[in-house]
Structure formats: C-alpha cells, structure tokens
Coordinates of C-alpha atoms and ligand atoms in Angstrom, one line a residue:
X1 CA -129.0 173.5 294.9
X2 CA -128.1 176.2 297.4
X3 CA -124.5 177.7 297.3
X4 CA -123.4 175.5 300.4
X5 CA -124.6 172.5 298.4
X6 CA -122.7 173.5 295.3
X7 CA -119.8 174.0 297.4
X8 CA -119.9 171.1 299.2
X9 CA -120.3 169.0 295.6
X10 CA -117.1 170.7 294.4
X11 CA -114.6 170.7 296.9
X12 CA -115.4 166.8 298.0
X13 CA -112.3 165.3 297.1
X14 CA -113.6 162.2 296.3
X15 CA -115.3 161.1 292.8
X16 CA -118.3 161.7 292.8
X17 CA -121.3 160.5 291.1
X18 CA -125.4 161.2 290.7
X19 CA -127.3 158.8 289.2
X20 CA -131.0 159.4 287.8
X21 CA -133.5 157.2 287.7
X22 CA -132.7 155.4 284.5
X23 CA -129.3 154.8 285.6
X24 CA -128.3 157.9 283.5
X25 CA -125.4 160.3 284.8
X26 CA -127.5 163.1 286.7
X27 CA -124.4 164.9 287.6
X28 CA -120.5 164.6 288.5
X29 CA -118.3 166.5 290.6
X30 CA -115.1 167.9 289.6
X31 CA -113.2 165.0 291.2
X32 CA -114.7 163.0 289.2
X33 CA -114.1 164.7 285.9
X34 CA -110.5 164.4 286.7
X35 CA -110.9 160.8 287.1
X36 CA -112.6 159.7 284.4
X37 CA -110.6 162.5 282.2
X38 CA -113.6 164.1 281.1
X39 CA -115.9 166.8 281.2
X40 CA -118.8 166.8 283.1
X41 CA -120.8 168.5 279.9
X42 CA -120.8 166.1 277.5
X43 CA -121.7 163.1 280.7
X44 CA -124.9 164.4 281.9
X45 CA -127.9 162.4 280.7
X46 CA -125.6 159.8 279.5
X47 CA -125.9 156.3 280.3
X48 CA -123.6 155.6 283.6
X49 CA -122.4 152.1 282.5
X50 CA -121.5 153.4 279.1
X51 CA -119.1 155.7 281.0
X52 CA -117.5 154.2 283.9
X53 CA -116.6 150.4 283.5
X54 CA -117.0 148.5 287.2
X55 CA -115.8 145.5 287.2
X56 CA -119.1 144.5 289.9
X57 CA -122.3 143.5 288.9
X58 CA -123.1 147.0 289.4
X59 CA -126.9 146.8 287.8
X60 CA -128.0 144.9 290.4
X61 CA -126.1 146.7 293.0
X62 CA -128.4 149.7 291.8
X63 CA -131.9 147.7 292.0
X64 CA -130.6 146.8 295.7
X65 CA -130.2 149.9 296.7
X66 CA -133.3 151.1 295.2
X67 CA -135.3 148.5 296.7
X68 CA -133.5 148.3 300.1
X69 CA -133.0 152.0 300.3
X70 CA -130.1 151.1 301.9
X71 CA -126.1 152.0 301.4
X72 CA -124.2 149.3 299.7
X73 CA -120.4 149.4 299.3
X74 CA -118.2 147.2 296.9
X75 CA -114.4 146.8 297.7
X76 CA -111.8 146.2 295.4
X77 CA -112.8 146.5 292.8
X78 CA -111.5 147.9 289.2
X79 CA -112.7 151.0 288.1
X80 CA -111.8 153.0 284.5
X81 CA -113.3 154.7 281.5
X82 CA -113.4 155.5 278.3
X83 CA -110.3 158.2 278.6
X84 CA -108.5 156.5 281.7
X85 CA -107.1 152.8 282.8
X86 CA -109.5 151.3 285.5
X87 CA -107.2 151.4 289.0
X88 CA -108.3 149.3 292.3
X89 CA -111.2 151.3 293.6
X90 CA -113.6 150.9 296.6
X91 CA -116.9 152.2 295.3
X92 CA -120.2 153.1 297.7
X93 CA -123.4 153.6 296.5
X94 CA -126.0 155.4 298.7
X95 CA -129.8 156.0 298.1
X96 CA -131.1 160.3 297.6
X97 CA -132.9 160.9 300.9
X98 CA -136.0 162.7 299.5
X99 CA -135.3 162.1 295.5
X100 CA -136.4 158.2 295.1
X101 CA -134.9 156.4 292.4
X102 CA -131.7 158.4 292.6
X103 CA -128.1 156.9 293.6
X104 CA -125.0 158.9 294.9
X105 CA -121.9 156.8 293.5
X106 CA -119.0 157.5 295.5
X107 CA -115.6 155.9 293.9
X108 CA -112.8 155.9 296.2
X109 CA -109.1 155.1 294.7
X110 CA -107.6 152.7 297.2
X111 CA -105.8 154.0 299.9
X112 CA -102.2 154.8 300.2
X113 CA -101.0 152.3 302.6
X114 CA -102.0 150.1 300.0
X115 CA -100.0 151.7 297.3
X116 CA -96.9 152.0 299.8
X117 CA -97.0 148.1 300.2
X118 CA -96.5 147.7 296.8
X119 CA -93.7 150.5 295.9
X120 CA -91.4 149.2 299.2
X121 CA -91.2 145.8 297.8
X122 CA -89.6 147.1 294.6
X123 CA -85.9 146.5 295.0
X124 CA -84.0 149.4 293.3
X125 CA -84.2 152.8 294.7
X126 CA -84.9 154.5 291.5
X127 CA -87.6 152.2 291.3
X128 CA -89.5 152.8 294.8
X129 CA -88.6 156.4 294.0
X130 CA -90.7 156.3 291.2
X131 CA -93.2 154.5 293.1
X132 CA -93.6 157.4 295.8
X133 CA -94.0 160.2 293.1
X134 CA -96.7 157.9 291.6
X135 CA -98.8 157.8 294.7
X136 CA -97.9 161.0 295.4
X137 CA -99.2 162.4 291.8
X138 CA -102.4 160.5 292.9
X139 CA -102.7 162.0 296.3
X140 CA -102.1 165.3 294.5
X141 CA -104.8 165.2 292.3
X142 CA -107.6 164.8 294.5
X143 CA -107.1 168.2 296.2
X144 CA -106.0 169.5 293.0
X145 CA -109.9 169.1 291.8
X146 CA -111.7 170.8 294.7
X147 CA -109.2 173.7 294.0
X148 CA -110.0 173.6 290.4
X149 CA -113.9 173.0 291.4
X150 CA -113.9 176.2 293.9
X151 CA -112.2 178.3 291.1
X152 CA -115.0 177.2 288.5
X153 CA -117.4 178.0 291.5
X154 CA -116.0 181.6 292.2
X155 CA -115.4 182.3 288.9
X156 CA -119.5 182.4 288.2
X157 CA -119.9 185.9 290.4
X158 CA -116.7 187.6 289.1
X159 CA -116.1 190.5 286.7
X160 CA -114.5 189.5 283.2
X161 CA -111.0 190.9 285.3
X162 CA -111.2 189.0 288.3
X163 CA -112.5 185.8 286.1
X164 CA -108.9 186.0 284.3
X165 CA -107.7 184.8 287.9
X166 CA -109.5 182.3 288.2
X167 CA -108.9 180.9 284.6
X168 CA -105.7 181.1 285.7
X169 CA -105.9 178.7 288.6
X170 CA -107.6 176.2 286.9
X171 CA -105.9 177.0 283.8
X172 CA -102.6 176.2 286.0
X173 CA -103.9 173.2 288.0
X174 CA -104.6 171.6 284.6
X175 CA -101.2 172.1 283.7
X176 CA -100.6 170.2 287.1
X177 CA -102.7 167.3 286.5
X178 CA -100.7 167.1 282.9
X179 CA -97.2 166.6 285.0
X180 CA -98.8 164.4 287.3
X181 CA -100.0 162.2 284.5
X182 CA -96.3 161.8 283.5
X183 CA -95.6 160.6 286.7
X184 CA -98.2 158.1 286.8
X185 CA -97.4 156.8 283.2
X186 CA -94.0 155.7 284.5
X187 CA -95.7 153.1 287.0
X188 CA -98.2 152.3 284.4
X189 CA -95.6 150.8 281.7
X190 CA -96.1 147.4 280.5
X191 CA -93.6 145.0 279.3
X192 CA -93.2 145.5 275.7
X193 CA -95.8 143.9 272.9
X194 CA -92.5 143.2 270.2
X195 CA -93.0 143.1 266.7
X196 CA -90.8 143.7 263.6
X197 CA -91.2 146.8 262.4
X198 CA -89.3 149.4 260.5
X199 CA -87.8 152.2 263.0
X200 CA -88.4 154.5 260.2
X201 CA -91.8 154.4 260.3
X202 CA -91.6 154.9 263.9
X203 CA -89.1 157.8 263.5
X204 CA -92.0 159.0 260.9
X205 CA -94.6 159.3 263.3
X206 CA -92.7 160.6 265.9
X207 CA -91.6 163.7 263.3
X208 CA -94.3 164.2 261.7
X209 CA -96.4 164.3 265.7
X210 CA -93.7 166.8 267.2
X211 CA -93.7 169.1 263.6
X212 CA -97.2 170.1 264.4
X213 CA -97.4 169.9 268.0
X214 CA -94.4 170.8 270.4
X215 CA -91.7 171.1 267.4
X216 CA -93.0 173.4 265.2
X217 CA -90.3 176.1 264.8
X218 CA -87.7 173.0 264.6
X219 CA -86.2 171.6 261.7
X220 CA -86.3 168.5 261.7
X221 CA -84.0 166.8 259.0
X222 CA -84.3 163.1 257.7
X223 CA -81.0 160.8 257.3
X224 CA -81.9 157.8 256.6
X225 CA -80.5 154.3 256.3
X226 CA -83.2 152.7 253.6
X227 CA -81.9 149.3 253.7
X228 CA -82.1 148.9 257.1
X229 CA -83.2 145.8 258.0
X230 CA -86.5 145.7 260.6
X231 CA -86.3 145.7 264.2
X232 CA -87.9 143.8 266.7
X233 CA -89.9 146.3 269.6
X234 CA -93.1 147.9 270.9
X235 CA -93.6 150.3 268.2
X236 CA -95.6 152.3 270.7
X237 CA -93.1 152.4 273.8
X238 CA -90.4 153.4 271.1
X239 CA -92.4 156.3 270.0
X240 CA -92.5 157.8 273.1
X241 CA -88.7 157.3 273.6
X242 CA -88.6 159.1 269.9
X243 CA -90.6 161.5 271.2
X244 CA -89.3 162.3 274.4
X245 CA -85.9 162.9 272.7
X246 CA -86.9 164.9 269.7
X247 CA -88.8 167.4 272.8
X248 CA -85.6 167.4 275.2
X249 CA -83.7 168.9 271.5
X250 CA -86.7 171.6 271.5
X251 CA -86.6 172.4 274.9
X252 CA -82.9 172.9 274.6
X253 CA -83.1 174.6 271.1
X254 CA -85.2 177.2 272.7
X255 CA -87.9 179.7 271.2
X256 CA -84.8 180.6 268.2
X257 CA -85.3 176.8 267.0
X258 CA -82.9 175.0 265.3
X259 CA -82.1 171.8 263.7
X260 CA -83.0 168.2 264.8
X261 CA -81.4 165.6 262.5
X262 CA -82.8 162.0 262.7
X263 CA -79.9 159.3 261.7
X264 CA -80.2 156.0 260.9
X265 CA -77.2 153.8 260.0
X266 CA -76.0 149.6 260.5
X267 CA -72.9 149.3 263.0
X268 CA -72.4 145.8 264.0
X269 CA -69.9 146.7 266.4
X270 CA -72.4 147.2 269.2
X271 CA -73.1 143.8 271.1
X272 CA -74.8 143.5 274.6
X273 CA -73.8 140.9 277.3
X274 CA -77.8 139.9 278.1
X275 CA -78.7 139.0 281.6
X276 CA -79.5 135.4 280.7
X277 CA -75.3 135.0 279.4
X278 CA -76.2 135.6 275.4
X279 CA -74.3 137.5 273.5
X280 CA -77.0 140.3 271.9
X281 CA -76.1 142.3 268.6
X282 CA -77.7 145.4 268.4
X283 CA -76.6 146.6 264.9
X284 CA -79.3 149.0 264.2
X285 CA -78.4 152.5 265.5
X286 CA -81.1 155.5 265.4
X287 CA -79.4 159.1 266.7
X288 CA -81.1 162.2 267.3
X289 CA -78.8 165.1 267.3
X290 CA -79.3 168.4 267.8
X291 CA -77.2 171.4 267.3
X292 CA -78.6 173.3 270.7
X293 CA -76.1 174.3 273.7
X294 CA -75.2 170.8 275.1
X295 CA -76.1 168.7 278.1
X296 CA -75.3 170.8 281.0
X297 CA -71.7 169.7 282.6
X298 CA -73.1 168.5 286.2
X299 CA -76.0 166.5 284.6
X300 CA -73.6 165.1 282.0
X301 CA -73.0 161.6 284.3
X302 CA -76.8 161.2 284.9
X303 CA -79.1 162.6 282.9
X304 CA -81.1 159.3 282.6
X305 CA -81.3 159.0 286.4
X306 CA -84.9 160.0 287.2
X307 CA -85.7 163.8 288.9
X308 CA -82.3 164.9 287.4
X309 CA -83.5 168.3 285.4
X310 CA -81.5 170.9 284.3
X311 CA -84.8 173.1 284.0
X312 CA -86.8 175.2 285.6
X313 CA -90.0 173.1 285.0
X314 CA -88.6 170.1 284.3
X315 CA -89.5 166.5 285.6
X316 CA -86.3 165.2 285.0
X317 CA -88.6 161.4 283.7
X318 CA -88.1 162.3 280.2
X319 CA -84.9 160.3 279.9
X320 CA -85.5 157.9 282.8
X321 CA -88.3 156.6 280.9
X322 CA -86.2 156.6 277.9
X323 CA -83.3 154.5 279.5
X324 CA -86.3 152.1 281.2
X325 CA -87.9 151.7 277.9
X326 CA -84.9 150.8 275.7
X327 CA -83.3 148.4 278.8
X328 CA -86.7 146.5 278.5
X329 CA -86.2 146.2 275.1
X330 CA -82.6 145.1 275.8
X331 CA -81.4 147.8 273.6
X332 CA -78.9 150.2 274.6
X333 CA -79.1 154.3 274.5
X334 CA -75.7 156.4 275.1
X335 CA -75.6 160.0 275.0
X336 CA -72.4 162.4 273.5
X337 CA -72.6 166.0 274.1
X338 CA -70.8 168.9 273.3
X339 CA -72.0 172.5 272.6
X340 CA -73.7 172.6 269.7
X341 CA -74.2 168.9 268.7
X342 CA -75.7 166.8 271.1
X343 CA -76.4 163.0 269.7
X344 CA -78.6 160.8 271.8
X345 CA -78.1 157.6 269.9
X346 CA -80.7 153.9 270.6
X347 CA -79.1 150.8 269.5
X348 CA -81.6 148.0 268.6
X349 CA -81.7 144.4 267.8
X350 CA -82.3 143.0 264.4
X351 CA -86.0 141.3 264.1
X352 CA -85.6 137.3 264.6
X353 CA -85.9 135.6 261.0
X354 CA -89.3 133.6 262.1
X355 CA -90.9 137.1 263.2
X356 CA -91.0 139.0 259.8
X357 CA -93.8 138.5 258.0
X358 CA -94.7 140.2 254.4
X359 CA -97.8 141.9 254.4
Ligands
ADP1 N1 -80.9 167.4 273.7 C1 -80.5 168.0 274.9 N2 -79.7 169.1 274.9 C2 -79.4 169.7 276.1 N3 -79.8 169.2 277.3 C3 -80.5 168.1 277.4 C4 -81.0 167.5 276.2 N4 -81.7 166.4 276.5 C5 -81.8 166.4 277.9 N5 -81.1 167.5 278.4 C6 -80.9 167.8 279.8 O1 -81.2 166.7 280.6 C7 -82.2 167.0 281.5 C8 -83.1 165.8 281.8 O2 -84.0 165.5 280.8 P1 -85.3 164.7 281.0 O3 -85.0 163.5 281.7 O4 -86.1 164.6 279.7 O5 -86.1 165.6 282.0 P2 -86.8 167.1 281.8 O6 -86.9 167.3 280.3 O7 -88.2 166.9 282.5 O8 -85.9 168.1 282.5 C9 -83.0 168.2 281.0 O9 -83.6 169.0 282.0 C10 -81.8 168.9 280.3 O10 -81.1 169.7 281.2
MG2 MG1 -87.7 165.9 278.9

C-alpha cells in the first residue's frame, strides 16, 4: 500500500476490517484494535468469526456480497469479542474493487443520538451525568485511535530520539483509553448475581491483587473476624469495591507507603430502613483504614458523589461506584476521616438461611 493508503487505513475513525478470501482477518485498523481490545498482530490470518461475534448471519452476508459484488449493510445489530462486551453496532460490508474474494467490514457503534435517548430518560442527575461521560468516553476513543494510528505511522521514519515522542503519544493515549474504560464500566454494571460467600475470601483476593499490582510498597495488615458468619453479594462487584478502596489508601499513602489494615468485626447495631418498608440488619462490618493524611476537608461531605477528586488525575468514580455498588446490594458504606486514620467501613447483610449451601 502506498503511504496515502496507510494513512488513510489509520486515521479512519471507524473499525475497520479486511477480510481474505477464506474469511480470514487480512488486516485491521487501529480503530479497530481499540475496539475489539486487541492487537492487530496476533489477528491477522486468523479466522474472522472466531474473533468478532455478530449477532447476523454474517456467513451468508459474506457469500452475498461475494456473489452480488454488491455493498450490504446490517443495522442493529450486537457486536463484541473475545476481550470486549458486544455493544449495538451497524456493520457494512463492501466488496475489494480489484482484489475478488476480499470484504472491507466496516463496524459502526451506534450513534450518539441514540445513546442520548437513553441517558435523558434516567431520572437522577448523577445518573444522566454518568450517562454523558459514558458516551462521551466512547466518542473519545474513536479519534483517540487515528491519533494513536498516525503516531505508530510516523514513528516508522523516525530516529530512536524522535521515536521516544511518539511512544509517548501513544504510550499516553493508552493511558486514555484506560480512564475512558472506567467511565464506560460505570454504565456497564449489572444488577448483582448474590451468593453467600465469605467476605474474607473476597478481602483475600482483593489483598493479595493490590500487593502485587498497584499496592506494592503498602502494608497491608489482616484483622480478621473468623467466625463471621457469610454474606450474601456479588463476590465480583464487591471486589472491585475492595479494590477501589484499598487503591484510594495508596494513592493517599503516597510513594512513602504506609499501612492498610483490613477489619472485620459483627455489630448488630446497624439496621437499614429498605425501600420496600423492611427492616434490613446489616451486622457484618468490613473497614479499610489507613493511616495516610485524611479526606481532604471540602471533599469530606461528598466524596462518593461522582467527578468529586481531590487529585490531580483523578476521576473522582472510584467511590461513586463504590456507593452504587453497595446501595445495590442494600448495604451501607460510611466514611470517618481524620489525619492519619481514615476508615472507610461496608456494612453487609447476613446470607439468608436457605442460601448457604456446604460444599
Ligand atoms: N483513603 C483516602 N484518604 C484520603 N483521601 C481519600 C481517600 N479515599 C478517597 N479520598 C479522596 O476522595 C477523592 C475521590 O475518590 P474517588 O472517588 O476514588 O476518585 P479518584 O480516586 O479518581 O480521585 C480522592 O480524589 C481523594 O481526594
Ligand atoms: Mg479512586
């Protein structure tokens, strides 16, 4: 291909796909590596339908365009991968001029008027603010990849110097993509799968993830309750609530470290007036404390409101996710704060009787 063409391939915005004869993955464009999550090395020569999952009788669409060599486009229809959710797509599928056999599979994410529909007929403002950044993050990314694609594309001509520049970009728009991600996870949560579990197992995995990844100059200490009794919750969803609270103590630690302790302990005191009138104990209490400098005064009244950061490259969904997360669960998170001990503490219901099973 001539540099125009390579050019052109990159910076089109839209995911892009070449398809072989065999219905093998000839090539993809940067766009589309950032939608399907993956690099374009390890797609090439690979079967297409192993890849991306259509949820179209897409075969056939391919042996119509072959034999009509004519354009055919599908709307609305669900697109994903191995790495990434399918989303409502429109997809087009146009024949090679003067390569026979070969299909150009253009996947379009549905537009943003769409999108805007849905976010203005949430009711809460937090909500439909949530809904904007989502669409946003997705309106982001697509430019976001022909940057990345015209780095690469530079890059090839550059001296080892000039190439750290362009590392840097894309090195940077990756970094991007990873916020953006965040953003889009928020509008992707699903009501919680509950099942008894012990939170200490949870608490476990959460440690023993943040020790060698984010966490590593932290100590994180273990206090643990062992005769508390199971809980009833989406082991997964209250991971990420573990998680996101064990990273705010690192962030605030900073690079000196310090000390994370994870508490467990039975309070029945704690009962929660439920939406449908019952009265719901949540005597299981889980704390994360930290001995860092303390939530910062003007945040203090609401740090689980989303966008509210107190750093420089800060989301401020950490805890908003956190607070949504636990109120789906009908559990209840508080926050007490002081200079060097700040305790974020999750209080959870008890597992029903009929719901424990030994294993
Ligand atoms: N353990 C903590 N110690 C001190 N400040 C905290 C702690 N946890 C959260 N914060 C403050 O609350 C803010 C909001 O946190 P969060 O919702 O996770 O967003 P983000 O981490 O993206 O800023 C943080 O920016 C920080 O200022
Ligand atoms: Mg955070």
């Amino acid at each position: 291909m001539t540099a125009l063409h390579d050019t052109l391939w990159a910076s089109l915005p839209m995911p892009a796909i070449l398809v072989d004869t065999d219905d093998a993955i000839a090539d993809l464009n940067p766009a589309a590596e950032l939608f399907l999550n993956i690099s374009a090395r390890g797609l090439r020569g690979t079967s297409v339908y192993d890849r991306i999952q259509i949820e179209a009788p897409i075969k056939e669409s391919f042996a119509r365009v072959r034999r009509d060599h004519g354009a055919l486009s599908i709307s609305n229809v669900d697109v994903g991968g191995r790495q990434r959710p399918p989303v409502q797509c429109n997809v087009q599928l146009a024949p090679l001029i003067g390569r026979p056999g070969h299909i150009l599979l253009l996947i379009e994410p549905r537009q943003i008027a769409d999108r805007l529909g849905r976010a203005h007929s949430a009711k809460s403002s937090a909500r439909s603010a949530i809904g904007m950044a989502e669409m946003l993050a997705h309106e982001i990314k697509n430019p976001l990849a022909g940057i990345t694609g015209a780095a690469q594309l530079l890059s090839m001509n550059l001296s080892r110097a000039d190439q750290e520049m362009t590392d840097l970009i894309v090195m940077e728009s990756r970094r991007i993509v990873a916020l953006l991600d965040q953003v889009e996870q928020f509008g992707n949560l699903r009501p919680p799968v509950r099942r008894a579990v012990n939170v200490h197992d949870i608490l476990d995995r959460a440690r023993k993830s943040a020790l060698i990844g984010f966490s590593g100059h932290m100590k994180i200490i273990e206090d643990y309750d062992p005769s508390l009794p199971l809980t009833f919750v989406d082991a997964d969803q209250i991971l990420q609530v573990f998680q996101n609270l064990i990273r705010n103590a690192t962030e605030a630690a900073g690079p000196a470290g310090g000390i994370i302790r994870l508490r467990t302990f039975y309070d029945v005191s704690l009962r929660l007036l439920r939406k449908d009138g019952v009265n719901g104990a949540l005597p299981l209490q889980v704390e994360i404390i930290d001995d860092g400098p303390g939530l910062p005064p003007e945040l203090a009244q609401n740090v689980f409101e989303p966008f509210v950061s107190g750093r420089v490259n800060g989301t401020g969904l950490g805890l908003a996710l956190v607070s949504k997360i636990v109120s789906d669960h009908e559990g209840w998170v508080s926050v007490e704060s002081a200079p060097g001990r700040t305790a974020f503490r999750l209080s959870l219901p008890l597992a029903p009787k009929n719901e424990i099973h030994e294993i």
